[in-house]
Tab-separated table of C-alpha atoms in Angstrom:
chain	number	residue	atom	x	y	z
A	268	MET	CA	9.847	-20.206	-14.144
A	269	LEU	CA	12.911	-18.076	-14.927
A	270	ASN	CA	11.620	-17.418	-18.452
A	271	TYR	CA	8.238	-16.435	-17.044
A	272	ILE	CA	9.823	-13.980	-14.607
A	273	LEU	CA	11.957	-12.458	-17.382
A	274	ARG	CA	8.872	-12.103	-19.629
A	275	ARG	CA	6.978	-10.360	-16.842
A	276	LEU	CA	9.905	-8.010	-16.216
A	277	VAL	CA	10.014	-7.117	-19.933
A	278	MET	CA	6.248	-6.487	-19.835
A	279	LEU	CA	6.990	-3.985	-17.075
A	280	ILE	CA	8.349	-1.550	-19.692
A	281	PRO	CA	5.098	-0.851	-21.643
A	282	VAL	CA	3.119	-0.810	-18.384
A	283	LEU	CA	5.377	1.840	-16.883
A	284	LEU	CA	5.367	3.831	-20.119
A	285	GLY	CA	1.563	3.854	-20.027
A	286	VAL	CA	1.556	4.894	-16.367
A	287	SER	CA	4.086	7.658	-17.033
A	288	ILE	CA	2.003	9.045	-19.946
A	289	LEU	CA	-1.146	8.965	-17.829
A	290	ALA	CA	0.578	10.632	-14.873
A	291	PHE	CA	2.113	13.288	-17.130
A	292	ALA	CA	-1.232	14.049	-18.785
A	293	LEU	CA	-3.204	14.164	-15.534
A	294	ILE	CA	-0.779	16.407	-13.665
A	295	HIS	CA	-0.775	18.888	-16.554
A	296	LEU	CA	-4.577	18.909	-16.651
A	297	ILE	CA	-4.748	20.087	-13.037
A	298	PRO	CA	-5.403	23.836	-12.954
A	299	GLY	CA	-2.592	25.917	-11.478
A	300	ASP	CA	0.833	27.311	-12.208
A	301	PRO	CA	4.012	25.957	-10.537
A	302	ALA	CA	5.792	29.259	-11.190
A	303	ARG	CA	3.047	31.204	-9.459
A	304	SER	CA	3.089	28.691	-6.619
A	305	MET	CA	6.822	29.223	-6.124
A	306	LEU	CA	7.019	33.019	-6.510
A	307	GLY	CA	3.704	33.942	-4.886
A	308	GLU	CA	0.883	36.213	-5.912
A	309	LYS	CA	3.032	39.369	-5.945
A	310	ALA	CA	5.364	38.134	-8.705
A	311	SER	CA	5.322	40.042	-11.990
A	312	GLU	CA	4.483	38.437	-15.335
A	313	GLU	CA	8.114	38.853	-16.458
A	314	GLN	CA	9.381	36.972	-13.419
A	315	LEU	CA	6.807	34.221	-13.903
A	316	GLU	CA	7.618	33.838	-17.603
A	317	GLN	CA	11.356	33.663	-16.920
A	318	LEU	CA	10.861	30.978	-14.252
A	319	ARG	CA	8.626	28.943	-16.580
A	320	LYS	CA	11.375	29.044	-19.231
A	321	ASP	CA	14.022	28.036	-16.681
A	322	MET	CA	11.856	25.091	-15.597
A	323	GLY	CA	11.169	24.024	-19.183
A	324	LEU	CA	7.419	24.509	-18.788
A	325	THR	CA	7.156	26.596	-21.978
A	326	ASP	CA	8.401	23.699	-24.127
A	327	PRO	CA	5.841	21.576	-26.005
A	328	TYR	CA	4.367	18.752	-23.924
A	329	ILE	CA	6.036	16.071	-26.049
A	330	VAL	CA	9.439	17.669	-25.381
A	331	GLN	CA	8.749	17.855	-21.637
A	332	TYR	CA	7.631	14.219	-21.549
A	333	GLY	CA	10.610	13.053	-23.629
A	334	ARG	CA	12.978	14.886	-21.277
A	335	PHE	CA	11.313	13.285	-18.237
A	336	ILE	CA	11.508	9.739	-19.654
A	337	GLY	CA	15.078	10.259	-20.841
A	338	ASN	CA	16.126	11.304	-17.348
A	339	VAL	CA	14.242	8.401	-15.733
A	340	VAL	CA	16.118	5.897	-17.910
A	341	THR	CA	19.383	7.244	-16.478
A	342	GLY	CA	18.018	7.040	-12.919
A	343	ASP	CA	17.261	10.749	-12.665
A	344	PHE	CA	13.666	11.346	-11.577
A	345	GLY	CA	14.139	15.109	-11.676
A	346	THR	CA	14.388	17.850	-9.084
A	347	SER	CA	11.592	18.982	-6.801
A	348	ILE	CA	10.266	22.417	-7.760
A	349	LYS	CA	9.555	23.206	-4.112
A	350	SER	CA	12.669	21.970	-2.302
A	351	ASN	CA	15.129	21.905	-5.222
A	352	ASP	CA	16.300	18.469	-3.990
A	353	SER	CA	16.512	15.248	-5.982
A	354	VAL	CA	13.081	13.589	-6.249
A	355	LEU	CA	14.604	10.116	-5.972
A	356	SER	CA	16.440	11.114	-2.788
A	357	GLU	CA	13.279	12.544	-1.217
A	358	ILE	CA	11.250	9.478	-2.173
A	359	SER	CA	13.899	7.125	-0.766
A	360	HIS	CA	13.609	8.916	2.600
A	361	ARG	CA	9.813	8.669	2.715
A	362	LEU	CA	9.118	5.342	1.005
A	363	PRO	CA	10.268	3.153	3.963
A	364	ALA	CA	7.675	4.840	6.214
A	365	THR	CA	4.901	4.028	3.726
A	366	LEU	CA	6.167	0.474	3.212
A	367	GLU	CA	6.299	-0.102	6.970
A	368	LEU	CA	2.730	1.171	7.382
A	369	THR	CA	1.464	-0.802	4.365
A	370	ILE	CA	3.166	-4.074	5.362
A	371	PHE	CA	1.862	-3.752	8.931
A	372	ALA	CA	-1.688	-2.997	7.733
A	373	MET	CA	-1.586	-5.843	5.189
A	374	GLY	CA	-0.167	-8.311	7.718
A	375	LEU	CA	-2.908	-7.412	10.177
A	376	ALA	CA	-5.548	-7.720	7.445
A	377	ILE	CA	-4.288	-11.155	6.359
A	378	ILE	CA	-4.070	-12.638	9.882
A	379	VAL	CA	-7.433	-11.356	11.090
A	380	GLY	CA	-9.208	-11.657	7.728
A	381	VAL	CA	-8.143	-15.253	6.983
A	382	LEU	CA	-8.825	-16.488	10.524
A	383	ALA	CA	-12.240	-14.809	10.615
A	384	GLY	CA	-13.104	-16.155	7.158
A	385	VAL	CA	-12.065	-19.722	8.028
A	386	ILE	CA	-13.965	-19.791	11.329
A	387	ALA	CA	-17.035	-18.193	9.718
A	388	ALA	CA	-17.023	-20.863	6.989
A	389	VAL	CA	-16.532	-23.776	9.401
A	390	LYS	CA	-19.254	-22.433	11.706
A	391	GLN	CA	-21.604	-21.246	8.954
A	392	TYR	CA	-24.757	-19.444	10.188
A	393	SER	CA	-23.402	-19.393	13.761
A	394	TRP	CA	-23.240	-16.253	15.904
A	395	PHE	CA	-19.553	-15.850	14.974
A	396	ASP	CA	-20.393	-16.084	11.258
A	397	ASN	CA	-23.121	-13.448	11.570
A	398	ILE	CA	-21.063	-11.058	13.687
A	399	SER	CA	-17.856	-11.364	11.634
A	400	MET	CA	-19.608	-10.911	8.265
A	401	THR	CA	-21.632	-7.971	9.621
A	402	GLY	CA	-18.356	-6.486	10.888
A	403	ALA	CA	-16.772	-7.066	7.460
A	404	LEU	CA	-19.667	-5.267	5.774
A	405	PHE	CA	-19.301	-2.420	8.274
A	406	GLY	CA	-15.545	-2.264	7.574
A	407	LEU	CA	-16.132	-2.107	3.817
A	408	SER	CA	-18.659	0.709	4.183
A	409	MET	CA	-16.630	2.855	6.549
A	410	PRO	CA	-14.554	5.711	5.014
A	411	ILE	CA	-10.915	5.599	6.145
A	412	PHE	CA	-10.787	9.285	7.037
A	413	TRP	CA	-13.850	8.978	9.314
A	414	LEU	CA	-12.481	5.869	11.018
A	415	GLY	CA	-9.081	7.525	11.504
A	416	LEU	CA	-10.600	10.661	13.023
A	417	MET	CA	-12.845	8.615	15.346
A	418	MET	CA	-9.853	6.538	16.499
A	419	ILE	CA	-7.838	9.678	17.255
A	420	TRP	CA	-10.760	11.184	19.167
A	421	LEU	CA	-11.420	8.015	21.193
A	422	PHE	CA	-7.990	6.475	21.816
A	423	SER	CA	-5.790	9.595	21.788
A	424	VAL	CA	-7.872	12.565	22.897
A	425	THR	CA	-10.309	10.805	25.274
A	426	LEU	CA	-8.487	7.715	26.625
A	427	HIS	CA	-4.857	8.834	26.005
A	428	TRP	CA	-3.889	5.274	25.051
A	429	PHE	CA	-2.078	5.972	21.781
A	430	PRO	CA	-0.258	8.981	20.281
A	431	PRO	CA	-2.342	10.775	17.623
A	432	SER	CA	0.471	11.246	15.098
A	433	GLY	CA	4.113	10.682	14.181
A	434	ARG	CA	6.323	7.583	14.103
A	435	LEU	CA	8.380	7.886	17.294
A	436	ALA	CA	8.247	9.939	20.505
A	437	ASP	CA	10.723	12.812	20.785
A	438	THR	CA	12.216	11.267	23.913
A	439	VAL	CA	13.094	7.991	22.155
A	440	GLU	CA	16.320	7.752	20.165
A	441	LEU	CA	16.825	5.293	17.332
A	442	THR	CA	19.732	4.657	14.982
A	443	THR	CA	18.140	4.229	11.552
A	444	ILE	CA	19.413	1.698	9.034
A	445	THR	CA	16.469	1.018	6.716
A	446	ASN	CA	14.224	3.896	7.918
A	447	MET	CA	11.626	1.248	8.816
A	448	TYR	CA	11.564	1.956	12.525
A	449	MET	CA	10.304	-1.394	13.826
A	450	LEU	CA	12.862	-3.271	11.749
A	451	ASP	CA	15.626	-0.871	12.759
A	452	SER	CA	14.658	-1.305	16.430
A	453	VAL	CA	15.082	-5.079	16.113
A	454	LEU	CA	18.349	-4.785	14.172
A	455	THR	CA	19.853	-2.429	16.768
A	456	GLY	CA	18.324	-4.241	19.767
A	457	ASN	CA	16.520	-1.063	20.848
A	458	TRP	CA	13.442	-2.568	22.536
A	459	LYS	CA	12.183	0.749	23.875
A	460	ALA	CA	12.083	2.126	20.331
A	461	LEU	CA	10.391	-1.090	19.147
A	462	GLN	CA	7.601	-0.671	21.680
A	463	ASP	CA	7.194	3.027	20.926
A	464	SER	CA	7.199	2.609	17.134
A	465	PHE	CA	4.634	-0.217	17.469
A	466	VAL	CA	2.374	2.014	19.556
A	467	HIS	CA	2.640	4.775	16.935
A	468	LEU	CA	1.973	2.297	14.114
A	469	LEU	CA	-1.075	0.614	15.612
A	470	MET	CA	-3.841	3.154	14.922
A	471	PRO	CA	-2.854	4.118	11.341
A	472	GLY	CA	-2.218	0.422	10.603
A	473	ILE	CA	-5.705	-0.581	11.766
A	474	ALA	CA	-7.319	2.330	9.898
A	475	LEU	CA	-5.511	1.453	6.661
A	476	GLY	CA	-6.016	-2.297	7.019
A	477	THR	CA	-9.744	-2.276	7.796
A	478	ILE	CA	-11.030	-2.442	4.204
A	479	PRO	CA	-8.616	-5.169	2.960
A	480	MET	CA	-9.302	-7.097	6.189
A	481	ALA	CA	-13.028	-7.081	5.414
A	482	ILE	CA	-12.465	-8.084	1.776
A	483	ILE	CA	-10.106	-10.937	2.734
A	484	ALA	CA	-12.526	-12.231	5.405
A	485	ARG	CA	-15.437	-12.344	2.958
A	486	MET	CA	-13.349	-13.888	0.180
A	487	THR	CA	-11.867	-16.527	2.523
A	488	ARG	CA	-15.304	-17.510	3.817
A	489	SER	CA	-16.755	-17.783	0.325
A	490	SER	CA	-13.800	-19.775	-1.021
A	491	MET	CA	-13.687	-22.081	2.002
A	492	LEU	CA	-17.407	-22.863	1.745
A	493	GLU	CA	-16.943	-23.878	-1.884
A	494	VAL	CA	-13.900	-26.059	-1.192
A	495	MET	CA	-15.457	-27.775	1.828
A	496	LYS	CA	-18.210	-29.150	-0.415
A	497	GLN	CA	-15.679	-31.029	-2.543
A	498	ASP	CA	-15.451	-34.819	-2.472
A	499	TYR	CA	-11.844	-34.950	-1.248
A	500	ILE	CA	-12.811	-32.989	1.878
A	501	ARG	CA	-15.655	-35.438	2.554
A	502	THR	CA	-13.207	-38.300	2.018
A	503	ALA	CA	-10.697	-36.758	4.428
A	504	ASN	CA	-13.428	-36.400	7.060
A	505	ALA	CA	-14.642	-39.962	6.420
A	506	LYS	CA	-11.106	-41.287	6.933
A	507	GLY	CA	-11.184	-39.786	10.404
A	508	LEU	CA	-8.513	-37.133	9.922
A	509	ALA	CA	-8.358	-34.468	12.606
A	510	THR	CA	-10.657	-31.505	11.891
A	511	LYS	CA	-7.805	-28.966	12.131
A	512	LEU	CA	-5.748	-30.995	9.647
A	513	VAL	CA	-8.632	-31.148	7.170
A	514	ILE	CA	-9.359	-27.424	7.478
A	515	PHE	CA	-5.855	-25.966	7.407
A	516	GLN	CA	-3.938	-28.607	5.426
A	517	HIS	CA	-6.489	-29.596	2.784
A	518	ALA	CA	-9.286	-27.011	2.580
A	519	LEU	CA	-7.476	-23.730	3.269
A	520	LYS	CA	-4.561	-24.545	0.973
A	521	ASN	CA	-6.901	-24.968	-1.994
A	522	ALA	CA	-9.191	-22.122	-0.978
A	523	PHE	CA	-6.289	-19.704	-0.621
A	524	LEU	CA	-5.601	-19.076	-4.350
A	525	PRO	CA	-8.398	-16.498	-4.913
A	526	VAL	CA	-7.560	-14.962	-1.518
A	527	LEU	CA	-3.922	-14.610	-2.621
A	528	THR	CA	-5.069	-12.722	-5.728
A	529	VAL	CA	-7.024	-10.307	-3.547
A	530	ILE	CA	-4.045	-9.841	-1.225
A	531	GLY	CA	-1.750	-8.947	-4.132
A	532	LEU	CA	-4.191	-6.393	-5.511
A	533	GLN	CA	-4.997	-4.917	-2.107
A	534	PHE	CA	-1.308	-4.393	-1.305
A	535	GLY	CA	-1.002	-2.199	-4.387
A	536	PHE	CA	-4.170	-0.311	-3.535
A	537	LEU	CA	-2.911	0.297	0.010
A	538	LEU	CA	0.234	1.960	-1.341
A	539	GLY	CA	-1.869	4.386	-3.337
A	540	GLY	CA	-4.568	4.678	-0.708
A	541	ALA	CA	-2.170	5.565	2.091
A	542	VAL	CA	-2.603	9.249	1.210
A	543	LEU	CA	-5.628	9.748	3.496
A	544	THR	CA	-4.230	7.688	6.372
A	545	GLU	CA	-0.839	9.403	6.283
A	546	THR	CA	-2.495	12.833	6.162
A	547	ILE	CA	-4.818	12.126	9.109
A	548	PHE	CA	-2.090	10.634	11.313
A	549	SER	CA	0.695	12.993	10.098
A	550	TRP	CA	2.642	9.945	8.921
A	551	PRO	CA	5.729	11.141	7.008
A	552	GLY	CA	5.355	8.735	4.100
A	553	ILE	CA	5.173	9.006	0.337
A	554	GLY	CA	1.354	9.328	0.266
A	555	ARG	CA	1.362	12.561	2.232
A	556	TYR	CA	4.368	13.698	0.208
A	557	VAL	CA	2.493	13.180	-3.083
A	558	LEU	CA	-0.596	14.978	-1.765
A	559	LEU	CA	1.482	18.055	-0.867
A	560	ALA	CA	3.207	17.836	-4.268
A	561	VAL	CA	-0.147	17.799	-6.091
A	562	LEU	CA	-1.355	20.805	-4.102
A	563	GLY	CA	1.922	22.631	-4.833
A	564	ARG	CA	1.975	21.666	-8.567
A	565	ASP	CA	5.327	19.961	-8.043
A	566	TYR	CA	5.265	18.042	-11.347
A	567	PRO	CA	8.536	16.058	-11.023
A	568	VAL	CA	7.607	14.778	-7.553
A	569	VAL	CA	4.130	13.625	-8.633
A	570	GLN	CA	5.397	11.907	-11.787
A	571	GLY	CA	8.334	10.248	-10.030
A	572	SER	CA	6.253	9.053	-7.075
A	573	ILE	CA	3.561	7.566	-9.305
A	574	LEU	CA	6.206	5.682	-11.290
A	575	ILE	CA	7.808	4.280	-8.125
A	576	ILE	CA	4.419	3.156	-6.757
A	577	ALA	CA	3.588	1.562	-10.139
A	578	ILE	CA	6.885	-0.373	-10.123
A	579	ILE	CA	6.191	-1.697	-6.601
A	580	PHE	CA	2.597	-2.593	-7.568
A	581	VAL	CA	3.749	-4.627	-10.583
A	582	LEU	CA	6.532	-6.352	-8.624
A	583	VAL	CA	4.104	-7.314	-5.830
A	584	ASN	CA	1.751	-8.852	-8.382
A	585	LEU	CA	4.657	-10.715	-9.980
A	586	PHE	CA	5.608	-12.080	-6.550
A	587	THR	CA	1.970	-13.105	-6.040
A	588	ASP	CA	1.948	-15.019	-9.338
A	589	ILE	CA	5.136	-16.829	-8.335
A	590	LEU	CA	3.538	-17.817	-5.019
A	591	TYR	CA	0.698	-19.519	-6.956
A	592	LYS	CA	3.186	-22.137	-8.138
A	593	TYR	CA	4.218	-23.024	-4.595
A	594	ILE	CA	0.658	-23.188	-3.283
A	595	ASP	CA	-0.654	-25.209	-6.237
A	596	PRO	CA	2.083	-27.203	-8.069
A	597	ARG	CA	-0.401	-27.999	-10.894
A	598	ILE	CA	-0.050	-24.430	-12.178
A	599	ARG	CA	2.371	-24.170	-15.113
A	600	TYR	CA	3.896	-21.041	-16.610
A	601	ASP	CA	5.068	-22.531	-19.919
């Protein structure tokens, strides 16, 4: 297992190099001029040219890319063109907000999706099966931005149940440790902040988790139906084992492997797909930060953020592969 983990970590290097090349190429293909964005429309050509030289934008692309990678190796992700602050420092302030939102959305999707999928499979063709699978299809078809806007209109503007944006009310104080507010609330024993941060997290979490929830529910149902036709499940039922034991101990454990693959992939997609959700709910995470950086042609921020997200994506998938071994001991990594 240790050798497998080390091999996967070594494979991380070419993957990240490929991602960095792609990110570098794409950001330079976007029309626009960072110098013009910084100095404004009234800047003269001499001023713009001097700023481009100072920023290294007049160097050949290969030189710019080599400089970026060289700095990354030393832990320097560059300096934001807009704020003139360290990119790594800015990302470290925003990443916990995105991780908190993504983990909450994924946790919600797993709990609801797996339970709905299991019940739908056990009660195939029942009213619950029809309603849950229709709901899953509806969830897959629904754009996140539309769902987010409808939730704000209904639950914030009309019913006043939840706040439309932000992470914490202005009247609530919280001592931050990890910058993940719910975790910090528990660590500091601040239950008022825990309740308030949960209320702020609920709507964006549901909006972000709707699509993976639908995918997990459909995958769980399909996998469970296949497993429940196997001989060992019939044998377990014939031996008179309790239905719950057969479903959750024997069937779900074997049906969970393809679901686990989907969960690993969806977690990575949620990190990248948080851009829309964070923008709609004014969530101060890395997705909204990257969107503003793209609009402002802030090359170092875009490149650094994409690399960080890629690292997390690969590590999550590595963790998922390791979990396979514990769910199914027959799997070998030799």
